Amino acid sequence: MKSFSLLSRGTGVAFLTPAGLLIGAFVIAPFFWVIYVSFTNRSLLGRTALNPDFVGLANYFSLFDAATFLTRGEFGSSLILTIQFVLLSAVVGQAALGMVLAWMLQSVPRSLKHVTEAVAIGAWILPEVVIAFAWFAFLDYENGTLNMIMEALGFPPGDWLLSFPFWAVVVFNTWRGTAFSMMLFNSAFSSIPPSYFQAADVAGASSWQKFRDIGLPLIRGHVVTDLILITMWSFNVFTPFLLTSGGPSYRTEILPIYTYRIAFRDFDFGKGAAVGVVVMLINLVFALFYLWVMRRRAKGVAA
Amino acid sequence: MRIHLHALWLSLAAATTFASPAISADLSITCRCVEGGVNSELAAWVKKSVIPGFTKMKGDAVKVTLTEFAGSDEQLTQQLALDFSTGAGPDVAGFDGFLIPSFVEGGLLKPLDELAGDAVAKWDGWSHITEGAKALMSYQGKPYGLSLGTDVRVIFVRADLLKEAGIDPATWQPTSWNELLDTARALKAKKPDSFPLQINAGVPMGEATTMQGYWMALLGTGEQVTDDKGRYIVSSQGILDTLNLYKTIYVDEKLGDQRAQLLGDGRNRTFANFRDGKTAMLLESDWFYRSVTAPGSEFAVEDRDQVVTWAKMPAKEPGKGIRGQDFVTISGGTGFVLNPSTDEKELAWELLAFMNSKEQLAEFQKYEPRIRIRDDVEIADAPFLAETSQALMPLTTARPNDAKYNAVSAEIQRMTEAVVSGELSPEDAMSRYRDAVTRIVGEENTVSLL
């Protein structure tokens, strides 16, 4: 069978070469470089900067050293913190809250819907630095807006970023990302033919029954997509650094911040690269799962 | 299409050719200094004295610019380390002497004579700089930069607060940690919401934690970070005593501002506490007097010369300090180094030498009086500096001149943070420190004194 093509094979290759070279130089080469560095004790300062030794799996062993694994400020503790962060801020926070908002938006006047969407998107498109600064000002102990409100209502002020740093970044990430889930679910719900809900209304179904039996089953695919995407994003998000710098005492040091500290504050490139490789593998699992789900969905649609 | 591409290449080429005038040479200086901000006097001196003077000497062909870096010391270190490793960065950079060994071992600095050749050896300034002052910016006998001077650490005291608590500031000089703590307790009893005593701890304060806090206490136990043979001490009674002192101050009795140790801008908070009369006793380098509380700066103390006095840091008990001393202090030196990959090696050296010429350093005295490294620069008429240096220079110590010290210092900061945040007991914090330091320097370079 002769395949149809717009360009001759040679032209196609010629067009692709520059992009291929760039990807090779900036994606593939660093990828293997990081793996290589993770087997050395290369650093930026000190003797091992110029003459790094090959240390085999020592960096990986130090990450998974049972004696220190769960100590705060070590890899294991950071990994567990990250999982908690993802579950609370992405799955419960962004996805569940986004779902509730999207469902509620189905039954409000069109104008209110537009306003809500605009506000939610505003939260999503603002630059990270601006948002982090705004939250910093909001949560500040001495002059923060939140404490002004608390005091006006007669409650004692809270030292949010020091006493509840983890919850501060969870709420922050929820606030930051809910808009995406909401928009996605909103458009998914909109794609369901209104007649389904009208029929349910005639049968006297409650909102919860409509959601459980019509809405949710029909947008299941979108839910999976959303969960995988926001999980990956939250797993790799660095922005909480702007709020707490990973502190106090590593209480908000999720993996991206941990990696940054090891590589660019301690200048321990070898160990930092090892963390990078482990994070890369975890992301690979997410990505493969995502691709697998997408293929299944594509097949399901075709069939 | 082809014609368009040609035009594009031509204009790009033209832009790169004409962007820099052919005759001139550009030099850049970076320091952690901002006019009206941190180290304001240093920035003012460079901008108003050094640059115009150097430009006058060399003619308009040379253009010198100052990049005012407003971040923390650690951020500047990070920036310079990454810059120097990629051949970028300023030609002349502000630098803390203790970082030189680790930068040199990492191949990120070159000795001055290797960079600028004979001109360095011929410089007439060397004859006015003592070996000790030269050593502040040297490693293995080779100078990598020039220090602006050295410093000592003392307890800065607010006389007005002491008076309020019925203590005579003129004669107040604690001779043991207990006396120091008792004074803090008395002040705390008087004003329960104040934080009378500040001894730096924690990660956000970086080297300020190690230098103004940890060392000042540890020296008082008769120990240092390394032993006589240069091995790192990883567990000892001195470390435990030091950590317990922190615990007493920040956890058990709240004599110090615990929040300030944990927040990113903690050090500035401690300055503000002192300025606002919340802190009466603060351990800092004389830099605190020269620059932080200098009139016109952010943390200026009103009527400074009446309100602020100082005392020596006592050993844990009389005679228990390092070398059997009753009082302790430690010195460091900051100055400027040359970027090893500067395009203008000779010119950069000329600028550095010019900054350290007799005339320029004398000019600097007008901005920030200090004991300079050149013996031909007159000591400014500042009684504070004369008194402190006279009293403390004979007692002082320095940090190990070792490439691993920087990484160990970061572990010290973590250890103190774990204690002051209440996260770990002093024993557990020390055992974590032992593991971390052993990993950094190797078992054979450590020693346990317990």
GROMACS .gro file of N, CA, C and O in nm, chain B residues 128-209:
model
  328
  431HIS      N    1   5.178   4.750   5.257
  431HIS     CA    2   5.101   4.811   5.365
  431HIS      C    3   4.994   4.716   5.418
  431HIS      O    4   4.907   4.755   5.496
  432ILE      N    5   4.997   4.591   5.371
  432ILE     CA    6   4.896   4.495   5.415
  432ILE      C    7   4.967   4.383   5.489
  432ILE      O    8   5.059   4.320   5.435
  433THR      N    9   4.925   4.357   5.612
  433THR     CA   10   4.993   4.253   5.690
  433THR      C   11   4.961   4.115   5.634
  433THR      O   12   4.863   4.097   5.561
  434GLU      N   13   5.044   4.018   5.673
  434GLU     CA   14   5.020   3.881   5.627
  434GLU      C   15   4.883   3.831   5.674
  434GLU      O   16   4.813   3.762   5.601
  435GLY      N   17   4.847   3.867   5.796
  435GLY     CA   18   4.719   3.823   5.850
  435GLY      C   19   4.602   3.876   5.768
  435GLY      O   20   4.507   3.804   5.738
  436ALA      N   21   4.610   4.001   5.729
  436ALA     CA   22   4.503   4.061   5.650
  436ALA      C   23   4.498   4.001   5.510
  436ALA      O   24   4.392   3.981   5.452
  437LYS      N   25   4.616   3.970   5.458
  437LYS     CA   26   4.625   3.908   5.326
  437LYS      C   27   4.560   3.769   5.330
  437LYS      O   28   4.492   3.727   5.236
  438ALA      N   29   4.581   3.700   5.443
  438ALA     CA   30   4.532   3.563   5.457
  438ALA      C   31   4.380   3.555   5.453
  438ALA      O   32   4.323   3.450   5.423
  439LEU      N   33   4.312   3.667   5.485
  439LEU     CA   34   4.166   3.664   5.489
  439LEU      C   35   4.106   3.629   5.353
  439LEU      O   36   3.995   3.576   5.346
  440MET      N   37   4.175   3.661   5.246
  440MET     CA   38   4.123   3.630   5.114
  440MET      C   39   4.221   3.539   5.038
  440MET      O   40   4.231   3.546   4.916
  441SER      N   41   4.295   3.457   5.114
  441SER     CA   42   4.393   3.369   5.050
  441SER      C   43   4.362   3.223   5.079
  441SER      O   44   4.288   3.192   5.171
  442TYR      N   45   4.420   3.138   4.998
  442TYR     CA   46   4.409   2.995   5.023
  442TYR      C   47   4.541   2.931   4.980
  442TYR      O   48   4.591   2.962   4.872
  443GLN      N   49   4.598   2.851   5.068
  443GLN     CA   50   4.727   2.788   5.044
  443GLN      C   51   4.833   2.888   5.000
  443GLN      O   52   4.908   2.867   4.905
  444GLY      N   53   4.831   3.003   5.070
  444GLY     CA   54   4.934   3.103   5.050
  444GLY      C   55   4.917   3.195   4.931
  444GLY      O   56   4.999   3.283   4.910
  445LYS      N   57   4.810   3.175   4.854
  445LYS     CA   58   4.792   3.261   4.736
  445LYS      C   59   4.671   3.350   4.752
  445LYS      O   60   4.561   3.301   4.777
  446PRO      N   61   4.686   3.481   4.735
  446PRO     CA   62   4.570   3.569   4.744
  446PRO      C   63   4.480   3.560   4.621
  446PRO      O   64   4.528   3.556   4.507
  447TYR      N   65   4.350   3.554   4.647
  447TYR     CA   66   4.250   3.547   4.541
  447TYR      C   67   4.169   3.676   4.531
  447TYR      O   68   4.090   3.694   4.440
  448GLY      N   69   4.189   3.760   4.631
  448GLY     CA   70   4.116   3.886   4.633
  448GLY      C   71   4.173   3.972   4.744
  448GLY      O   72   4.275   3.937   4.804
  449LEU      N   73   4.108   4.085   4.767
  449LEU     CA   74   4.155   4.173   4.874
  449LEU      C   75   4.039   4.200   4.969
  449LEU      O   76   3.927   4.229   4.926
  450SER      N   77   4.069   4.189   5.097
  450SER     CA   78   3.967   4.209   5.197
  450SER      C   79   3.954   4.358   5.227
  450SER      O   80   4.051   4.432   5.221
  451LEU      N   81   3.834   4.401   5.259
  451LEU     CA   82   3.815   4.541   5.296
  451LEU      C   83   3.853   4.566   5.441
  451LEU      O   84   3.870   4.677   5.483
  452GLY      N   85   3.863   4.459   5.516
  452GLY     CA   86   3.897   4.472   5.657
  452GLY      C   87   3.852   4.349   5.731
  452GLY      O   88   3.794   4.259   5.672
  453THR      N   89   3.878   4.346   5.859
  453THR     CA   90   3.830   4.233   5.937
  453THR      C   91   3.733   4.285   6.042
  453THR      O   92   3.703   4.404   6.046
  454ASP      N   93   3.679   4.195   6.121
  454ASP     CA   94   3.577   4.237   6.216
  454ASP      C   95   3.589   4.154   6.343
  454ASP      O   96   3.663   4.058   6.348
  455VAL      N   97   3.516   4.193   6.444
  455VAL     CA   98   3.505   4.113   6.567
  455VAL      C   99   3.358   4.107   6.605
  455VAL      O  100   3.277   4.186   6.557
  456ARG      N  101   3.324   4.009   6.690
  456ARG     CA  102   3.185   3.993   6.731
  456ARG      C  103   3.168   4.022   6.879
  456ARG      O  104   3.251   3.980   6.960
  457VAL      N  105   3.063   4.096   6.910
  457VAL     CA  106   3.038   4.137   7.048
  457VAL      C  107   2.888   4.125   7.077
  457VAL      O  108   2.809   4.097   6.987
  458ILE      N  109   2.852   4.146   7.202
  458ILE     CA  110   2.710   4.158   7.236
  458ILE      C  111   2.674   4.306   7.228
  458ILE      O  112   2.730   4.387   7.300
  459PHE      N  113   2.585   4.339   7.137
  459PHE     CA  114   2.537   4.476   7.132
  459PHE      C  115   2.426   4.491   7.236
  459PHE      O  116   2.341   4.403   7.248
  460VAL      N  117   2.430   4.602   7.309
  460VAL     CA  118   2.341   4.617   7.423
  460VAL      C  119   2.265   4.748   7.411
  460VAL      O  120   2.322   4.850   7.375
  461ARG      N  121   2.138   4.742   7.442
  461ARG     CA  122   2.060   4.866   7.451
  461ARG      C  123   2.062   4.915   7.595
  461ARG      O  124   1.996   4.857   7.682
  462ALA      N  125   2.139   5.020   7.616
  462ALA     CA  126   2.157   5.071   7.751
  462ALA      C  127   2.025   5.114   7.812
  462ALA      O  128   2.000   5.094   7.932
  463ASP      N  129   1.936   5.172   7.731
  463ASP     CA  130   1.810   5.222   7.787
  463ASP      C  131   1.726   5.109   7.846
  463ASP      O  132   1.664   5.124   7.951
  464LEU      N  133   1.727   4.993   7.779
  464LEU     CA  134   1.646   4.882   7.831
  464LEU      C  135   1.706   4.824   7.959
  464LEU      O  136   1.633   4.783   8.049
  465LEU      N  137   1.839   4.818   7.962
  465LEU     CA  138   1.904   4.768   8.083
  465LEU      C  139   1.872   4.859   8.202
  465LEU      O  140   1.842   4.812   8.312
  466LYS      N  141   1.878   4.988   8.178
  466LYS     CA  142   1.849   5.084   8.285
  466LYS      C  143   1.709   5.063   8.339
  466LYS      O  144   1.686   5.061   8.459
  467GLU      N  145   1.615   5.044   8.246
  467GLU     CA  146   1.476   5.022   8.288
  467GLU      C  147   1.463   4.903   8.382
  467GLU      O  148   1.377   4.900   8.469
  468ALA      N  149   1.547   4.803   8.358
  468ALA     CA  150   1.541   4.684   8.443
  468ALA      C  151   1.630   4.698   8.567
  468ALA      O  152   1.651   4.600   8.639
  469GLY      N  153   1.684   4.815   8.587
  469GLY     CA  154   1.763   4.838   8.706
  469GLY      C  155   1.905   4.788   8.699
  469GLY      O  156   1.969   4.761   8.800
  470ILE      N  157   1.955   4.771   8.576
  470ILE     CA  158   2.093   4.725   8.560
  470ILE      C  159   2.176   4.842   8.507
  470ILE      O  160   2.131   4.912   8.416
  471ASP      N  161   2.293   4.859   8.561
  471ASP     CA  162   2.376   4.970   8.515
  471ASP      C  163   2.451   4.929   8.389
  471ASP      O  164   2.541   4.845   8.394
  472PRO      N  165   2.414   4.987   8.275
  472PRO     CA  166   2.476   4.945   8.150
  472PRO      C  167   2.626   4.976   8.143
  472PRO      O  168   2.700   4.908   8.073
  473ALA      N  169   2.669   5.075   8.217
  473ALA     CA  170   2.810   5.115   8.210
  473ALA      C  171   2.901   5.005   8.264
  473ALA      O  172   3.012   4.987   8.217
  474THR      N  173   2.853   4.931   8.361
  474THR     CA  174   2.938   4.828   8.421
  474THR      C  175   2.893   4.687   8.384
  474THR      O  176   2.954   4.590   8.426
  475TRP      N  177   2.785   4.678   8.307
  475TRP     CA  178   2.732   4.544   8.277
  475TRP      C  179   2.827   4.467   8.186
  475TRP      O  180   2.855   4.507   8.074
  476GLN      N  181   2.880   4.357   8.238
  476GLN     CA  182   2.964   4.269   8.158
  476GLN      C  183   2.948   4.127   8.215
  476GLN      O  184   3.009   4.094   8.316
  477PRO      N  185   2.864   4.047   8.153
  477PRO     CA  186   2.845   3.912   8.207
  477PRO      C  187   2.976   3.834   8.199
  477PRO      O  188   3.053   3.850   8.104
  478THR      N  189   3.001   3.749   8.299
  478THR     CA  190   3.124   3.669   8.297
  478THR      C  191   3.094   3.522   8.277
  478THR      O  192   3.185   3.440   8.277
  479SER      N  193   2.966   3.488   8.261
  479SER     CA  194   2.931   3.349   8.231
  479SER      C  195   2.797   3.348   8.156
  479SER      O  196   2.726   3.448   8.154
  480TRP      N  197   2.765   3.232   8.097
  480TRP     CA  198   2.636   3.221   8.028
  480TRP      C  199   2.522   3.245   8.125
  480TRP      O  200   2.422   3.306   8.091
  481ASN      N  201   2.539   3.194   8.247
  481ASN     CA  202   2.431   3.210   8.345
  481ASN      C  203   2.402   3.357   8.373
  481ASN      O  204   2.286   3.397   8.384
  482GLU      N  205   2.508   3.437   8.384
  482GLU     CA  206   2.485   3.579   8.408
  482GLU      C  207   2.412   3.644   8.290
  482GLU      O  208   2.324   3.727   8.307
  483LEU      N  209   2.453   3.600   8.171
  483LEU     CA  210   2.389   3.652   8.050
  483LEU      C  211   2.240   3.615   8.051
  483LEU      O  212   2.153   3.699   8.026
  484LEU      N  213   2.212   3.490   8.083
  484LEU     CA  214   2.073   3.444   8.085
  484LEU      C  215   1.995   3.514   8.197
  484LEU      O  216   1.877   3.549   8.176
  485ASP      N  217   2.060   3.536   8.311
  485ASP     CA  218   1.990   3.602   8.421
  485ASP      C  219   1.947   3.743   8.382
  485ASP      O  220   1.837   3.787   8.414
  486THR      N  221   2.037   3.814   8.312
  486THR     CA  222   2.000   3.946   8.265
  486THR      C  223   1.881   3.938   8.170
  486THR      O  224   1.786   4.016   8.180
  487ALA      N  225   1.885   3.840   8.080
  487ALA     CA  226   1.775   3.823   7.985
  487ALA      C  227   1.646   3.793   8.059
  487ALA      O  228   1.540   3.847   8.026
  488ARG      N  229   1.656   3.709   8.162
  488ARG     CA  230   1.536   3.675   8.240
  488ARG      C  231   1.479   3.798   8.310
  488ARG      O  232   1.357   3.819   8.314
  489ALA      N  233   1.571   3.880   8.364
  489ALA     CA  234   1.525   4.000   8.433
  489ALA      C  235   1.451   4.093   8.337
  489ALA      O  236   1.345   4.148   8.370
  490LEU      N  237   1.507   4.104   8.216
  490LEU     CA  238   1.443   4.192   8.117
  490LEU      C  239   1.310   4.133   8.070
  490LEU      O  240   1.213   4.206   8.049
  491LYS      N  241   1.307   4.003   8.055
  491LYS     CA  242   1.184   3.937   8.011
  491LYS      C  243   1.074   3.954   8.117
  491LYS      O  244   0.957   3.976   8.084
  492ALA      N  245   1.115   3.945   8.246
  492ALA     CA  246   1.017   3.961   8.353
  492ALA      C  247   0.958   4.101   8.351
  492ALA      O  248   0.840   4.122   8.376
  493LYS      N  249   1.045   4.197   8.316
  493LYS     CA  250   1.001   4.337   8.310
  493LYS      C  251   0.904   4.358   8.193
  493LYS      O  252   0.803   4.425   8.207
  494LYS      N  253   0.938   4.299   8.079
  494LYS     CA  254   0.855   4.316   7.959
  494LYS      C  255   0.829   4.178   7.899
  494LYS      O  256   0.908   4.131   7.817
  495PRO      N  257   0.722   4.113   7.937
  495PRO     CA  258   0.698   3.974   7.895
  495PRO      C  259   0.690   3.955   7.743
  495PRO      O  260   0.718   3.846   7.694
  496ASP      N  261   0.651   4.058   7.668
  496ASP     CA  262   0.639   4.037   7.524
  496ASP      C  263   0.766   4.078   7.449
  496ASP      O  264   0.767   4.087   7.326
  497SER      N  265   0.875   4.101   7.522
  497SER     CA  266   1.000   4.135   7.452
  497SER      C  267   1.086   4.010   7.435
  497SER      O  268   1.057   3.905   7.493
  498PHE      N  269   1.187   4.021   7.352
  498PHE     CA  270   1.280   3.910   7.329
  498PHE      C  271   1.420   3.961   7.361
  498PHE      O  272   1.492   4.002   7.271
  499PRO      N  273   1.457   3.962   7.491
  499PRO     CA  274   1.578   4.034   7.530
  499PRO      C  275   1.708   3.984   7.466
  499PRO      O  276   1.799   4.064   7.447
  500LEU      N  277   1.718   3.856   7.434
  500LEU     CA  278   1.847   3.803   7.391
  500LEU      C  279   1.838   3.742   7.251
  500LEU      O  280   1.746   3.665   7.222
  501GLN      N  281   1.931   3.777   7.164
  501GLN     CA  282   1.930   3.724   7.028
  501GLN      C  283   2.064   3.659   6.995
  501GLN      O  284   2.166   3.726   6.985
  502ILE      N  285   2.062   3.526   6.985
  502ILE     CA  286   2.180   3.454   6.936
  502ILE      C  287   2.134   3.377   6.812
  502ILE      O  288   2.050   3.288   6.821
  503ASN      N  289   2.185   3.412   6.697
  503ASN     CA  290   2.132   3.361   6.571
  503ASN      C  291   2.133   3.209   6.562
  503ASN      O  292   2.226   3.142   6.604
  504ALA      N  293   2.027   3.158   6.499
  504ALA     CA  294   2.015   3.014   6.474
  504ALA      C  295   1.937   2.997   6.344
  504ALA      O  296   1.878   3.091   6.293
  505GLY      N  297   1.939   2.875   6.291
  505GLY     CA  298   1.851   2.843   6.181
  505GLY      C  299   1.911   2.856   6.043
  505GLY      O  300   2.015   2.919   6.023
  506VAL      N  301   1.841   2.796   5.946
  506VAL     CA  302   1.888   2.791   5.808
  506VAL      C  303   1.875   2.925   5.736
  506VAL      O  304   1.967   2.966   5.665
  507PRO      N  305   1.760   2.995   5.751
  507PRO     CA  306   1.745   3.116   5.670
  507PRO      C  307   1.855   3.220   5.693
  507PRO      O  308   1.887   3.296   5.602
  508MET      N  309   1.915   3.223   5.813
  508MET     CA  310   2.018   3.324   5.837
  508MET      C  311   2.153   3.286   5.782
  508MET      O  312   2.247   3.366   5.787
  509GLY      N  313   2.166   3.165   5.735
  509GLY     CA  314   2.289   3.123   5.668
  509GLY      C  315   2.411   3.135   5.757
  509GLY      O  316   2.408   3.102   5.875
  510GLU      N  317   2.519   3.187   5.698
  510GLU     CA  318   2.645   3.195   5.770
  510GLU      C  319   2.634   3.284   5.894
  510GLU      O  320   2.711   3.269   5.989
  511ALA      N  321   2.537   3.375   5.896
  511ALA     CA  322   2.518   3.459   6.015
  511ALA      C  323   2.484   3.372   6.136
  511ALA      O  324   2.519   3.405   6.248
  512THR      N  325   2.413   3.262   6.113
  512THR     CA  326   2.385   3.168   6.220
  512THR      C  327   2.514   3.107   6.273
  512THR      O  328   2.539   3.103   6.393
   0.00000   0.00000   0.00000
